[in-house]
Amino acid sequence: MAGHDHSELTKGGAHPHHVLPQGMIFLIAGGLFAGMAATIGAAFMIPEPLHSNTFFMQSLALAIAIFKACLVVYFYMGVKFGTRLVKIFAYGGFIWFFTLFIMMADYTSRPMEPVPGWETVPSSALPRNTVEDPE
Amino acid sequence: MSATLIDNATAEQPRNDRNYLNADHTLKSWLLTVDHKRIGILYLIAVTIFFFIGAVAAAMIRYELTSPHGILLSSEVYNKTFSAHGIYMVFQFLVVAIPAVLGNFLIPLMIGARDMAFPRLNLLSWYMFMTGGLLITLSFILGGVDAGWTFYVPLSTLSETQISLCLVGIFITGFSSIFTAVNFIATIHKMRAPGMTWYRLPLYIWSHYSTAIVILLGTPVVAITLFLVVVERGFGFGIFSPELGGDPVLFQHLFWFYSHPAVYIMILPAFGVISEIITCFSRRPIFGYRFIAYSSVAIAFLGFLVWGHHMFLSSQSVLQGLIFSIITWILAVPSAIKVFNWTTTMYKGSIHFSTPMLYALGFMGLFLIGGLTGLHLASIDTDVHLTGTYFIVAHFHYVMVGGTIMGYLGGIHFWFPKMFGRTYSEMWGRISAMIVFVGFNLTFFPQFIVGYLGMPRRYHYYYFAPEWQFYHILSTAGSTVLGIGFLLPGIYLTYAIFKGKKAGPNPWGAKGLEWEQAGSPPITENFEKPVLVLEDPYNYNPEEDSKMYEHEVESADMLGGRK
Amino acid sequence: MSGHAHAQGDGPEVYFQYEDIDQQQESYVVGMWAFLMTEVMFFGALFLIYTLYRWKFHDTFFLAHEQLNWKMGGLNTAVLLFSSVMVAFAVHFAQKGKKTAQLICLGMTLMCAFGFLVIKSFEYGAKGDHKLYPNYTFEYGAHDKDHKVESWWDDNLPAFMHIEKKEQHGDPKNAKLFYSIYFTMTGLHGLHVVIGIIAITSLMVLIIIKSPLITDYVPTELVGLYWHFVDLVWIFLYPLFYLIPR
């Protein structure tokens, strides 16, 4: 039963398992710690007109986080050297994560309607009503 | 090195009467087995028990509704009864039935593998399934759950019943499905026999692959959502709590993000079963193989983008409701592609009305009705009238019972000779298939009418409209017939396991690795000779194969007449 | 297979369902990635919940997050990043077949994991002292020395009527929501760390006793994938909870 057909999705053929060299590990580690320093630094050292710009600050923090995440996923988790199949699953999972954010469309589009929305609902939840028995 | 292992195993027993069933007879050998076929049988026993519990709850509901004032149950007990029915049927039966029983049994056989990729994980997922089931059962023994299977907050966070325990059970069951799905994906990707390319896979495998993807991407979301409810009940966290400014509708969003795709977890494997049965008993190659395969994948992905159609009457924005409505209509297309392709497959085929085929034909009719009534519910304006009534109850029972359970029973009947090496009584099989079909329609069709007239779901009385009693009595009578239809296979199949006539390796004259290259029942390693796949699936020829089939039928003493 | 896998004496064991070692190793890696996909969605739902409420109650979330200790969070980030580097080295040495170096790296990872939990427990303890557990003992503002220490909820007025305090600390109700999300997400992340500790410990024990289950580098790689994922989640949790911009 030799000659299995599972090379169809492997990229490299004979050597699909890549050994990450030590220098590379150090390099990525440097990138990760630099990213961490950048995150903290950005949160406290960005000068004022930008510092109170929530959108900018948040985007910057997330961009750095995504950069760090990419380093980890590509190199430490070996997606860069992985088979095509591993790539599909890795990318697929992270991309599919964003379908959840379709839910945000609901909340952003509620104010478009001429009916009282989420905000104006009384803030107290009613206690569970006791339904009276018909008989 | 693997070859030596097999040789040692084969040397112990003579080749002919060795199979996975008689490899070992101790209870321990069953409970600690890593053989995918035995795990499939373990699942078969487990889901049958859970189905029975759910069916008893259903019977109580139907009995209660025969009178406009209710007969048997108080409001609280009725709430717990329909919750039990929903929870057992959805989480412990429908989601697992076909993938875990037939999928576990057949996927390695169909792709030419010796076992699943991770046999021990497979066994672990059975134990997790049983743990989840036992916790759910415990929660009902300790007082029950009254929030329905949907567990909407704030009802589920305020209710004083055993919801936390039940949710923990469902959480564990969910992870059992996830592990099964991981296993399926690794197996289908990596364990295929030489020559078994993607387009030579049976459509059954495509369906299960799509199902596994849906389980992987959907189940964790509902798991975390239910976990948050448990945390809220246990520790007073309030993520969905309106008192804190949270949004209960967010729970519905997250719940249906899984639970709508869960519908496809239930129905996609049934599609796979039906594809196999239709093409086998029509003796024709499946029509539009790639269309059916791609439509499975399309359903799996589009199925994730329609959850909002369960929430048209929540505070979801109308804009998003419209978008969800449109995508839902689009989603009808791939399902329709499948039905058209099955119909075309039968055209000019040599059709045999054997038991599995009867179930498959019943499936097509019932799924058609279920799917088309789904379109009434998919458009916002009619949904406003119909949602929360028995119309919707009838609709999803047509899809779930008429789809999944017909597919499941059809599959069980189709592969029964493969699983146990024996044949059941064809006459009783056909009779019970007819009984199920008639009983099913009698049960649920009146519910469309009474739902259209306005009967709300989850009520245990309708004293305000006693004229509906006629429909409810029809429905209850139908459910009795349906119950008999489910009980009969239980009897004659159990009888056939022990006393049935021996089946050859291929009693139906079907194509596919599991029929042509494995014994009935298969040996522990599935195949005695190395498997090499050289031809496309479903290589049937209507004229030649029908003759061969009759010969096979006579030899197996079965009554497979031709039309 | 590449040479390093066979460098360990007899070579790795192939289970009976597989044809060869290639197939077995790839199956394990694919299975792990499929599981990680699940984990992404598992935390994904929580990130969605965070996004929604943060968007909705941004000001309160900003004010509430000031009670979190960003220095401790930063220290934890460093600890986890370091552990991730150690795991990367462990996989590297496992592929090279250097067992001692691999065990040292795994041991360092384990120590980092415990260090993470210890720092986390200090943080959680401080939250408890300030009555910030989002359960029935939640008393937002109890930490505030400038105001009266007794509970806001003792007043007859509902809490959101305290206008001046609301300006300073945000709406206490929404702040409780913030802490609910904070404790759920960091708690689940901590649970993953605990599972990681169990996995790494078992791996080390199996390597030390020369178990037949560990005959090549793949188990180490799988544990490594899991641990990197744990790190990945924290990479996002840290800026989102500890460094919320105004």
PDB file of C-alpha atoms in Angstrom, chain B residues 288-413:
ATOM      1  CA  GLY B 288     -23.868  16.179 -11.723  1.00  0.00           C
ATOM      2  CA  TYR B 289     -21.334  14.788  -9.279  1.00  0.00           C
ATOM      3  CA  ARG B 290     -19.415  18.034  -9.000  1.00  0.00           C
ATOM      4  CA  PHE B 291     -22.539  20.097  -8.575  1.00  0.00           C
ATOM      5  CA  ILE B 292     -23.625  17.987  -5.633  1.00  0.00           C
ATOM      6  CA  ALA B 293     -20.152  18.062  -4.136  1.00  0.00           C
ATOM      7  CA  TYR B 294     -19.774  21.802  -4.486  1.00  0.00           C
ATOM      8  CA  SER B 295     -23.293  22.441  -3.290  1.00  0.00           C
ATOM      9  CA  SER B 296     -22.388  20.678  -0.038  1.00  0.00           C
ATOM     10  CA  VAL B 297     -19.471  23.019   0.430  1.00  0.00           C
ATOM     11  CA  ALA B 298     -21.584  26.002  -0.608  1.00  0.00           C
ATOM     12  CA  ILE B 299     -24.241  25.056   1.930  1.00  0.00           C
ATOM     13  CA  ALA B 300     -21.596  24.734   4.606  1.00  0.00           C
ATOM     14  CA  PHE B 301     -20.275  28.231   4.030  1.00  0.00           C
ATOM     15  CA  LEU B 302     -23.484  30.043   3.101  1.00  0.00           C
ATOM     16  CA  GLY B 303     -25.150  28.382   6.068  1.00  0.00           C
ATOM     17  CA  PHE B 304     -23.027  30.571   8.312  1.00  0.00           C
ATOM     18  CA  LEU B 305     -24.369  33.774   6.804  1.00  0.00           C
ATOM     19  CA  VAL B 306     -28.074  33.359   7.432  1.00  0.00           C
ATOM     20  CA  TRP B 307     -28.449  33.040  11.191  1.00  0.00           C
ATOM     21  CA  GLY B 308     -30.348  36.300  11.471  1.00  0.00           C
ATOM     22  CA  HIS B 309     -33.469  34.794   9.913  1.00  0.00           C
ATOM     23  CA  HIS B 310     -34.231  33.306  13.315  1.00  0.00           C
ATOM     24  CA  MET B 311     -34.310  36.808  14.733  1.00  0.00           C
ATOM     25  CA  PHE B 312     -36.596  38.811  12.468  1.00  0.00           C
ATOM     26  CA  LEU B 313     -38.831  39.593  15.431  1.00  0.00           C
ATOM     27  CA  SER B 314     -36.061  40.377  17.878  1.00  0.00           C
ATOM     28  CA  SER B 315     -34.646  43.878  18.033  1.00  0.00           C
ATOM     29  CA  GLN B 316     -32.317  43.081  15.165  1.00  0.00           C
ATOM     30  CA  SER B 317     -32.263  45.932  12.689  1.00  0.00           C
ATOM     31  CA  VAL B 318     -34.580  45.639   9.731  1.00  0.00           C
ATOM     32  CA  LEU B 319     -31.718  46.319   7.342  1.00  0.00           C
ATOM     33  CA  GLN B 320     -29.797  43.313   8.561  1.00  0.00           C
ATOM     34  CA  GLY B 321     -33.012  41.315   8.582  1.00  0.00           C
ATOM     35  CA  LEU B 322     -33.438  42.080   4.894  1.00  0.00           C
ATOM     36  CA  ILE B 323     -29.883  41.039   4.115  1.00  0.00           C
ATOM     37  CA  PHE B 324     -30.293  37.798   5.996  1.00  0.00           C
ATOM     38  CA  SER B 325     -33.562  37.189   4.217  1.00  0.00           C
ATOM     39  CA  ILE B 326     -31.896  37.579   0.820  1.00  0.00           C
ATOM     40  CA  ILE B 327     -29.000  35.280   1.703  1.00  0.00           C
ATOM     41  CA  THR B 328     -31.475  32.718   2.986  1.00  0.00           C
ATOM     42  CA  TRP B 329     -33.212  32.705  -0.361  1.00  0.00           C
ATOM     43  CA  ILE B 330     -29.864  32.242  -2.067  1.00  0.00           C
ATOM     44  CA  LEU B 331     -29.176  29.333   0.226  1.00  0.00           C
ATOM     45  CA  ALA B 332     -32.198  27.534  -1.161  1.00  0.00           C
ATOM     46  CA  VAL B 333     -30.337  27.187  -4.464  1.00  0.00           C
ATOM     47  CA  PRO B 334     -27.675  24.628  -3.490  1.00  0.00           C
ATOM     48  CA  SER B 335     -30.286  22.521  -1.692  1.00  0.00           C
ATOM     49  CA  ALA B 336     -32.437  22.612  -4.793  1.00  0.00           C
ATOM     50  CA  ILE B 337     -29.454  21.628  -6.947  1.00  0.00           C
ATOM     51  CA  LYS B 338     -29.144  18.473  -4.928  1.00  0.00           C
ATOM     52  CA  VAL B 339     -32.817  17.549  -5.233  1.00  0.00           C
ATOM     53  CA  PHE B 340     -32.792  18.178  -8.972  1.00  0.00           C
ATOM     54  CA  ASN B 341     -29.675  16.084  -9.383  1.00  0.00           C
ATOM     55  CA  TRP B 342     -31.135  13.184  -7.433  1.00  0.00           C
ATOM     56  CA  THR B 343     -34.293  13.341  -9.489  1.00  0.00           C
ATOM     57  CA  THR B 344     -32.314  13.387 -12.701  1.00  0.00           C
ATOM     58  CA  THR B 345     -30.213  10.498 -11.460  1.00  0.00           C
ATOM     59  CA  MET B 346     -33.355   8.392 -11.243  1.00  0.00           C
ATOM     60  CA  TYR B 347     -34.439   9.332 -14.742  1.00  0.00           C
ATOM     61  CA  LYS B 348     -34.051   6.290 -17.027  1.00  0.00           C
ATOM     62  CA  GLY B 349     -32.517   4.398 -14.167  1.00  0.00           C
ATOM     63  CA  SER B 350     -33.409   0.898 -13.192  1.00  0.00           C
ATOM     64  CA  ILE B 351     -35.130   1.719  -9.947  1.00  0.00           C
ATOM     65  CA  HIS B 352     -35.493  -0.827  -7.141  1.00  0.00           C
ATOM     66  CA  PHE B 353     -37.903  -0.008  -4.381  1.00  0.00           C
ATOM     67  CA  SER B 354     -35.924  -1.586  -1.606  1.00  0.00           C
ATOM     68  CA  THR B 355     -36.210  -0.342   1.950  1.00  0.00           C
ATOM     69  CA  PRO B 356     -33.371   2.202   1.813  1.00  0.00           C
ATOM     70  CA  MET B 357     -34.729   3.561  -1.454  1.00  0.00           C
ATOM     71  CA  LEU B 358     -38.159   4.004   0.106  1.00  0.00           C
ATOM     72  CA  TYR B 359     -36.615   6.043   2.872  1.00  0.00           C
ATOM     73  CA  ALA B 360     -34.651   8.055   0.326  1.00  0.00           C
ATOM     74  CA  LEU B 361     -37.734   8.795  -1.739  1.00  0.00           C
ATOM     75  CA  GLY B 362     -39.595   9.727   1.422  1.00  0.00           C
ATOM     76  CA  PHE B 363     -36.713  11.995   2.300  1.00  0.00           C
ATOM     77  CA  MET B 364     -36.956  13.794  -1.008  1.00  0.00           C
ATOM     78  CA  GLY B 365     -40.662  14.441  -0.679  1.00  0.00           C
ATOM     79  CA  LEU B 366     -40.533  15.528   2.931  1.00  0.00           C
ATOM     80  CA  PHE B 367     -37.408  17.617   2.526  1.00  0.00           C
ATOM     81  CA  LEU B 368     -39.038  19.352  -0.421  1.00  0.00           C
ATOM     82  CA  ILE B 369     -42.016  20.350   1.695  1.00  0.00           C
ATOM     83  CA  GLY B 370     -39.758  21.313   4.578  1.00  0.00           C
ATOM     84  CA  GLY B 371     -37.513  23.375   2.355  1.00  0.00           C
ATOM     85  CA  LEU B 372     -40.285  25.180   0.536  1.00  0.00           C
ATOM     86  CA  THR B 373     -42.120  26.089   3.731  1.00  0.00           C
ATOM     87  CA  GLY B 374     -38.767  27.399   4.897  1.00  0.00           C
ATOM     88  CA  LEU B 375     -39.083  30.049   2.230  1.00  0.00           C
ATOM     89  CA  HIS B 376     -42.287  31.302   3.842  1.00  0.00           C
ATOM     90  CA  LEU B 377     -40.288  31.800   6.984  1.00  0.00           C
ATOM     91  CA  ALA B 378     -37.289  33.268   5.189  1.00  0.00           C
ATOM     92  CA  SER B 379     -39.182  36.283   3.897  1.00  0.00           C
ATOM     93  CA  ILE B 380     -39.657  38.852   6.617  1.00  0.00           C
ATOM     94  CA  ASP B 381     -43.262  39.765   5.952  1.00  0.00           C
ATOM     95  CA  THR B 382     -44.725  36.269   6.137  1.00  0.00           C
ATOM     96  CA  ASP B 383     -42.374  35.378   8.952  1.00  0.00           C
ATOM     97  CA  VAL B 384     -43.900  38.098  11.119  1.00  0.00           C
ATOM     98  CA  HIS B 385     -47.165  36.215  10.912  1.00  0.00           C
ATOM     99  CA  LEU B 386     -45.826  32.685  11.107  1.00  0.00           C
ATOM    100  CA  THR B 387     -42.958  32.805  13.554  1.00  0.00           C
ATOM    101  CA  GLY B 388     -43.555  31.355  16.961  1.00  0.00           C
ATOM    102  CA  THR B 389     -46.466  29.264  15.704  1.00  0.00           C
ATOM    103  CA  TYR B 390     -46.869  25.595  14.937  1.00  0.00           C
ATOM    104  CA  PHE B 391     -46.101  26.445  11.320  1.00  0.00           C
ATOM    105  CA  ILE B 392     -42.474  26.813  12.256  1.00  0.00           C
ATOM    106  CA  VAL B 393     -42.649  23.684  14.403  1.00  0.00           C
ATOM    107  CA  ALA B 394     -43.975  21.746  11.442  1.00  0.00           C
ATOM    108  CA  HIS B 395     -41.382  23.295   9.139  1.00  0.00           C
ATOM    109  CA  PHE B 396     -38.357  22.279  11.143  1.00  0.00           C
ATOM    110  CA  HIS B 397     -39.767  18.873  11.886  1.00  0.00           C
ATOM    111  CA  TYR B 398     -40.181  18.331   8.160  1.00  0.00           C
ATOM    112  CA  VAL B 399     -36.554  19.239   7.704  1.00  0.00           C
ATOM    113  CA  MET B 400     -35.178  17.533  10.800  1.00  0.00           C
ATOM    114  CA  VAL B 401     -37.331  14.433  11.094  1.00  0.00           C
ATOM    115  CA  GLY B 402     -38.280  14.200   7.449  1.00  0.00           C
ATOM    116  CA  GLY B 403     -34.721  14.996   6.438  1.00  0.00           C
ATOM    117  CA  THR B 404     -32.273  13.795   9.016  1.00  0.00           C
ATOM    118  CA  ILE B 405     -34.162  10.886  10.536  1.00  0.00           C
ATOM    119  CA  MET B 406     -35.298   9.567   7.168  1.00  0.00           C
ATOM    120  CA  GLY B 407     -31.712   9.843   5.989  1.00  0.00           C
ATOM    121  CA  TYR B 408     -30.470   8.184   9.148  1.00  0.00           C
ATOM    122  CA  LEU B 409     -32.942   5.291   8.932  1.00  0.00           C
ATOM    123  CA  GLY B 410     -32.289   4.922   5.225  1.00  0.00           C
ATOM    124  CA  GLY B 411     -28.578   4.815   5.904  1.00  0.00           C
ATOM    125  CA  ILE B 412     -28.949   2.330   8.720  1.00  0.00           C
ATOM    126  CA  HIS B 413     -31.016   0.064   6.453  1.00  0.00           C
TER     127      HIS B 413
END
